[in-house]
Coordinates of C-alpha atoms in Angstrom, one line a residue:
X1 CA 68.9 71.7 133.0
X2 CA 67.4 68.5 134.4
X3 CA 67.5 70.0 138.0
X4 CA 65.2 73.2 136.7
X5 CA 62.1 73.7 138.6
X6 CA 58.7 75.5 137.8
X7 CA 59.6 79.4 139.1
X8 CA 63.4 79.2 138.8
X9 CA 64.2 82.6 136.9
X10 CA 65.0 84.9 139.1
X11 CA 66.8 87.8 139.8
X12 CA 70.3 88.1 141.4
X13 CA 72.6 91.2 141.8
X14 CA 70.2 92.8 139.5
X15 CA 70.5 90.5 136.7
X16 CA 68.6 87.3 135.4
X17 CA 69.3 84.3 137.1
X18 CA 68.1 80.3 137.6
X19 CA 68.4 79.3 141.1
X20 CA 69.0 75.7 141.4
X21 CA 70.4 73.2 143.2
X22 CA 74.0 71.8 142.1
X23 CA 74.2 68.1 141.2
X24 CA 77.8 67.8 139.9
X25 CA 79.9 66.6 143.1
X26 CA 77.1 66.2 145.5
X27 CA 75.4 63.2 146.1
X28 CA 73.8 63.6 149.3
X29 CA 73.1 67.6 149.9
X30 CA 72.2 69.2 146.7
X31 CA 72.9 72.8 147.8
X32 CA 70.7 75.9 146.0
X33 CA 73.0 77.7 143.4
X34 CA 72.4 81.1 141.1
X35 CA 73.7 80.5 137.6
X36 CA 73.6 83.7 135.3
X37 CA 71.5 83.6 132.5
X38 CA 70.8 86.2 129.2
X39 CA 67.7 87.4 128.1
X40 CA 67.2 85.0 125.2
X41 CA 67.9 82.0 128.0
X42 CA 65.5 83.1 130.5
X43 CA 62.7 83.9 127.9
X44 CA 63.3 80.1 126.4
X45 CA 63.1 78.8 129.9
X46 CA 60.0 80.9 130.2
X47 CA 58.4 79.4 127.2
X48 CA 59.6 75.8 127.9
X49 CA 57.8 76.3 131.6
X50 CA 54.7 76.7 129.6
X51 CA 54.2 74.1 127.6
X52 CA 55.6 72.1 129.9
X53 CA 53.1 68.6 131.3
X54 CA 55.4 68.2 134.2
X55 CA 53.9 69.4 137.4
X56 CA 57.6 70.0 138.8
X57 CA 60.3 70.2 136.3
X58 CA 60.8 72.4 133.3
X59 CA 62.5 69.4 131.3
X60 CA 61.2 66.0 131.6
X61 CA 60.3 62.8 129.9
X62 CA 57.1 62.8 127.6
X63 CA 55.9 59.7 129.9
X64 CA 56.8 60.8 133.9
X65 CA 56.3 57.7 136.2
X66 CA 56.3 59.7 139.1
X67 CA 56.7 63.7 140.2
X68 CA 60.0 63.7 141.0
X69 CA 61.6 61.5 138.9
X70 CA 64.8 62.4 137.4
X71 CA 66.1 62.0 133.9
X72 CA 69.3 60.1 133.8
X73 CA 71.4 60.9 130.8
X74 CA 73.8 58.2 131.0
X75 CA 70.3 55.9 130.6
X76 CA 69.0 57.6 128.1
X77 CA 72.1 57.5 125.9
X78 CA 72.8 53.5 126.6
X79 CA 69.3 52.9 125.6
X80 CA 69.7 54.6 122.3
X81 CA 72.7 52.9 121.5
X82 CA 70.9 49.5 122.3
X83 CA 68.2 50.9 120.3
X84 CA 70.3 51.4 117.4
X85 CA 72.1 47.8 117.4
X86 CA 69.1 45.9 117.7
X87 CA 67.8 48.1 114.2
X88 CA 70.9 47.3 112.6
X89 CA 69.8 44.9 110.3
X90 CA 66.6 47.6 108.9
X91 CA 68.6 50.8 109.3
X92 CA 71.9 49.6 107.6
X93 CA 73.7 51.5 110.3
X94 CA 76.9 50.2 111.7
X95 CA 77.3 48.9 115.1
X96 CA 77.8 51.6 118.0
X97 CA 80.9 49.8 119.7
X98 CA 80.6 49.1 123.2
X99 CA 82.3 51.4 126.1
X100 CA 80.3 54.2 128.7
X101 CA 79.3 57.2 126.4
X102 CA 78.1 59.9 128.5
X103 CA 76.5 63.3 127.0
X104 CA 79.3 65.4 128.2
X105 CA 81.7 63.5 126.0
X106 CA 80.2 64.9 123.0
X107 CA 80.8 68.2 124.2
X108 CA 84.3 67.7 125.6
X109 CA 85.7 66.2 122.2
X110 CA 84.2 68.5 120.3
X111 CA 85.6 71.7 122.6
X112 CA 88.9 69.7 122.5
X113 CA 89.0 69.7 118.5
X114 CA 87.7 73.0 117.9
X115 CA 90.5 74.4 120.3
X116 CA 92.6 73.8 117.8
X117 CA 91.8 76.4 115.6
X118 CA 92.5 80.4 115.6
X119 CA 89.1 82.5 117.7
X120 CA 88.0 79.0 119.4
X121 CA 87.5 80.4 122.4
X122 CA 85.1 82.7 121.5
X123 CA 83.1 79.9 118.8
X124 CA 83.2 77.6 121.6
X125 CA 81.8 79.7 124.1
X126 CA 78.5 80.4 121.5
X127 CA 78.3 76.5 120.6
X128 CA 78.5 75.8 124.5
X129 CA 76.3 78.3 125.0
X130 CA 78.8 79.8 127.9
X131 CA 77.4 83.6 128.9
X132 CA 80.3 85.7 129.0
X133 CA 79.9 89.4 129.7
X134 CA 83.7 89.3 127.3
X135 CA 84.9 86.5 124.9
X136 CA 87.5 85.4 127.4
X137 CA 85.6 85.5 130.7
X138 CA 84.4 82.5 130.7
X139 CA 86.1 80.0 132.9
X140 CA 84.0 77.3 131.5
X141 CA 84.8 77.3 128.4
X142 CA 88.7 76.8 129.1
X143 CA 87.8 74.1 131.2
X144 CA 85.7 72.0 128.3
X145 CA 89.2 72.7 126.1
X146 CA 91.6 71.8 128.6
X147 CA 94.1 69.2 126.9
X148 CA 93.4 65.7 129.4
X149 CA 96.0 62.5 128.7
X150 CA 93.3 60.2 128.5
X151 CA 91.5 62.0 125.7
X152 CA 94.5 63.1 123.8
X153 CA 95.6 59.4 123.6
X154 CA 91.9 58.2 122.2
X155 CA 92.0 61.6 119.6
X156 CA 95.1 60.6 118.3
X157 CA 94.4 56.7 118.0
X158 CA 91.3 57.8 116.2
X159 CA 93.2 60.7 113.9
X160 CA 95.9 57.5 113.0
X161 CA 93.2 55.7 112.6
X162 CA 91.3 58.0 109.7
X163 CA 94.4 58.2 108.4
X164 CA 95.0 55.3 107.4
X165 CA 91.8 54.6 105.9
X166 CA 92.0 57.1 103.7
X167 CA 96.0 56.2 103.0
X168 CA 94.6 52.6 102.5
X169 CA 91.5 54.2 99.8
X170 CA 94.6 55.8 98.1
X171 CA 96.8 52.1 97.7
X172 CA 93.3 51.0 96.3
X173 CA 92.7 53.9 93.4
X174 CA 96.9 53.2 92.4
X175 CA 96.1 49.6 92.8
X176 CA 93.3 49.8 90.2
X177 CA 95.9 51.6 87.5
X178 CA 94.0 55.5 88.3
X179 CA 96.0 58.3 89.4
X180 CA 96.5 59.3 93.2
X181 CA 97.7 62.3 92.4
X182 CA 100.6 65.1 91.0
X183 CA 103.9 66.3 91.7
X184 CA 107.0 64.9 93.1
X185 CA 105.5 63.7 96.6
X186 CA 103.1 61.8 94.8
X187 CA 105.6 60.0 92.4
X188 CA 107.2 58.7 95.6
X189 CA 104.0 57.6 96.9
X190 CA 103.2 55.9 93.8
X191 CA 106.8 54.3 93.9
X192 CA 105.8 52.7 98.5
X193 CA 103.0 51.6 96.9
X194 CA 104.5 49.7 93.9
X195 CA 107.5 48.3 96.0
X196 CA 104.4 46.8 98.5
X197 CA 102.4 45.3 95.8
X198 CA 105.7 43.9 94.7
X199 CA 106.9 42.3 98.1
X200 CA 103.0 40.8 98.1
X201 CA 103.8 38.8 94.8
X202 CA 106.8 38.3 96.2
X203 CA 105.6 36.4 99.0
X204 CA 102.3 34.9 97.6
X205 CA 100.6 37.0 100.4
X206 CA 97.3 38.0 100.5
X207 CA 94.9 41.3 101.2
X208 CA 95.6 41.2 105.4
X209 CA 99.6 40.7 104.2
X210 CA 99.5 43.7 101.8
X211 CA 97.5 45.8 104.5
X212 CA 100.2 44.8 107.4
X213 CA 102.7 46.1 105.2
X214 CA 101.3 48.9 104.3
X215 CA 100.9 49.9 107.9
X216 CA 104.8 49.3 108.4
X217 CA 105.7 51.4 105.7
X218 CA 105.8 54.2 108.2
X219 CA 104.2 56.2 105.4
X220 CA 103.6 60.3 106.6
X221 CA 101.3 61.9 104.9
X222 CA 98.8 64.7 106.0
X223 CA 95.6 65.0 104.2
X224 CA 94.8 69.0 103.5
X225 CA 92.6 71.2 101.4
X226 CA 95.2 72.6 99.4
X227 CA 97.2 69.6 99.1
X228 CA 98.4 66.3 100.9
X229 CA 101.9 67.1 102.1
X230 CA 104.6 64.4 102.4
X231 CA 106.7 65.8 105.3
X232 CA 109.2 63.1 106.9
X233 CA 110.2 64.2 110.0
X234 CA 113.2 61.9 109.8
X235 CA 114.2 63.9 106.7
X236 CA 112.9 67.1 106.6
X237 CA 115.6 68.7 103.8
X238 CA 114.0 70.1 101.2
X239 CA 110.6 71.7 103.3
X240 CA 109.8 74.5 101.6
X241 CA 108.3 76.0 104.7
X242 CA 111.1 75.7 107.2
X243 CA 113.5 77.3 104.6
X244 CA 114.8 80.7 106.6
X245 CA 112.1 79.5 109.1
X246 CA 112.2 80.2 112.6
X247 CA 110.8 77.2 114.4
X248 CA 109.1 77.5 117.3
X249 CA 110.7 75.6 120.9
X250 CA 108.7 72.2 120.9
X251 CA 107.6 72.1 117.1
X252 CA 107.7 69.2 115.3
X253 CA 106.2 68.8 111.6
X254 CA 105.7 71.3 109.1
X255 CA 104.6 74.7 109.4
X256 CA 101.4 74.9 107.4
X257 CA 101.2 78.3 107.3
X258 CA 104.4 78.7 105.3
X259 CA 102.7 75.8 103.2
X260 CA 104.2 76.4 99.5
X261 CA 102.1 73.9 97.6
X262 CA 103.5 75.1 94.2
X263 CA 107.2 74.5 94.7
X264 CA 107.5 71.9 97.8
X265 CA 108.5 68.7 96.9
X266 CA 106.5 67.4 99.6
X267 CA 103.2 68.6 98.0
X268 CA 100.9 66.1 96.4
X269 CA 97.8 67.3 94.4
X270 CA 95.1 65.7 93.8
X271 CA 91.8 65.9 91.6
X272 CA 89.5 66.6 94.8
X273 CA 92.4 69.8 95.0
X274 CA 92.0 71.2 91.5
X275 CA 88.8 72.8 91.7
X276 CA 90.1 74.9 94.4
X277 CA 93.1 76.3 92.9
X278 CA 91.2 76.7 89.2
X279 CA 88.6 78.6 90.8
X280 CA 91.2 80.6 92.7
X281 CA 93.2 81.3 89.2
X282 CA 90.3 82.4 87.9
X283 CA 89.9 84.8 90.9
X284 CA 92.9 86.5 90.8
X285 CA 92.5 87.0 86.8
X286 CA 89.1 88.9 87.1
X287 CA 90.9 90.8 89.6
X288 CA 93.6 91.8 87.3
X289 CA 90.9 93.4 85.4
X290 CA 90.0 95.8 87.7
X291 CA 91.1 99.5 86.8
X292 CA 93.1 101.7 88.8
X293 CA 94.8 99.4 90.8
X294 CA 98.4 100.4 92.9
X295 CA 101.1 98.9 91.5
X296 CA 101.6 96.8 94.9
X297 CA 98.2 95.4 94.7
X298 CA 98.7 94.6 91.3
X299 CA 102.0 92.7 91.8
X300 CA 100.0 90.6 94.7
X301 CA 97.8 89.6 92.6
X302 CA 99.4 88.1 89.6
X303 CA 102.0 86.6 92.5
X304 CA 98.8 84.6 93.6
X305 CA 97.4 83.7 90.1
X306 CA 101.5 82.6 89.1
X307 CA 101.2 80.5 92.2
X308 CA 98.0 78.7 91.3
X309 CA 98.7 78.0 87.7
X310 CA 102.1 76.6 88.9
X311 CA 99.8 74.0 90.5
X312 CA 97.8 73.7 87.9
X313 CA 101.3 72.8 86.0
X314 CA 101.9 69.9 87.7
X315 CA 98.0 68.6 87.0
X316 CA 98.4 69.1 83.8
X317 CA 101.9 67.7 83.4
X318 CA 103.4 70.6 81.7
X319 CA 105.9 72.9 82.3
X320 CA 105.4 77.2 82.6

């Protein structure tokens, strides 16, 4: 985008194009490219030409020193993080750590999350803005996904690392004498976090000694929106989804799409998880009411609304 020049859209093999020259690679010859464009692109271009105070480039700095000068991401993004530091003490914002942040990381983390999920290819394509003539005709788009060591490594330090804060939020709540949660999963979190505040006494330790050991308490827990499930790899009996399971070659953890929140003993509920299934009790209730329904749909239905009240159960502390 930096590289587009006054005049750019054009045609090529009968279809809209920017001709540019290719930066990425080069840093001597910049060669003259086509890149492919829709009709929505070329009329933005088209606009952005005309308001446009550069008298070269499409996209430029407000303030040009000179024609032909070039806007340097990398530049741009250090001096907004210096920006933001120096502010700190006014905005209340946290320090930006230091380390090179480049624009393209946003997008390659982002690609890299959102790759985990069902249809990403397709989503990222739109949010990359990636014209495909077909959802998976995009090489691009593949590319931004692509799994890359370095990055899984810094995901996953910052994934343990969330994780932990919001294990350590839940030692704080059971700490103050408020519930964590319900069910079986969470009576044997309650009873880790009792046997740490315990060995603290114990030892006359103090807040850094109770954090260290709640970090060794090799604690698994995965935070979900229906429920926080419990699942030890190191003892897995007793997973509800991996009974008559056929696990996949590589797999390790549980398979959340078998998730049975209402009978796994590895399912912890909590109060941000009751609104959920009360609103989907009522749901299936209302649907109940509806005449005329086939006997199959009917016996789906109250399935689903026996599920969520068995959740509800355990909130509640009763029994069906």
């Amino acid at each position: 985008m930096q590289e587009i020049a006054r005049g750019s859209i054009v045609e090529h093999y009968n279809a809209p194009a920017i001709a540019s020259t290719l930066v990425k690679g080069h840093q001597g010859r910049r060669p003259r490219k086509h890149w492919w464009i829709s009709e929505p692109v070329a009329e933005a271009i088209t606009v952005a030409e005309s308001v446009s105070s550069h008298p070269r480039r499409v996209f430029a700095t407000l303030t040009p020193r000179a024609v032909n000068e070039e806007l340097d991401g990398g530049a741009m993004v250090d001096s907004f993080i210096a920006c933001v530091n120096a502010g700190g003490t006014w905005s209340g914002l946290a320090q930006i750590p230091k380390g090179k942040v480049r624009p393209h990381m946003f997008r390659r983390t982002m690609a890299m999350l959102t790759d985990q999920f069902a249809g990403s290819e397709i989503a990222l394509g739109m949010q990359l803005k990636h014209i495909a003539t077909r959802a998976l005709a995009n090489r691009a788009t593949r590319g931004y996904a692509a799994p890359d060591p370095g990055w899984a490594e810094h995901l996953e330090n910052a994934v343990h690392a969330a994780r932990f804060r919001r294990l350590k939020d839940l030692y704080e709540v059971h700490g103050r004498g408020q519930d964590i949660g319900f069910g079986s999963a969470a009576e044997r979190l309650k009873g880790v976090f009792d046997q740490i505040t315990a060995t603290v006494k114990a030892r006359h330790g103090d807040a850094r000694v109770e954090m260290d050991l709640l970090r060794k308490a090799r604690i698994t827990i995965r935070f979900g929106t229906l429920n926080n499930c419990l699942f030890d790899e190191r003892s897995p009996a007793g997973a509800v989804c991996l009974e008559n399971a056929v696990v996949p070659e590589g797999h390790s953890g549980p398979l959340e799409d078998r998730c049975r929140p209402d009978r796994c003993p590895n399912s912890m509920i909590t109060a941000e998880h009751a609104p959920l299934y009360e609103a989907h009790h009522r749901t299936q209730l209302n649907l109940l009411q509806t005449p005329g329904l086939p006997a199959c749909r009917k016996a789906l239905i109250t399935r689903e609304a026996e599920r969520a009240e068995a959740v509800l159960y355990k909130i509640r502390g009763t029994t069906p």
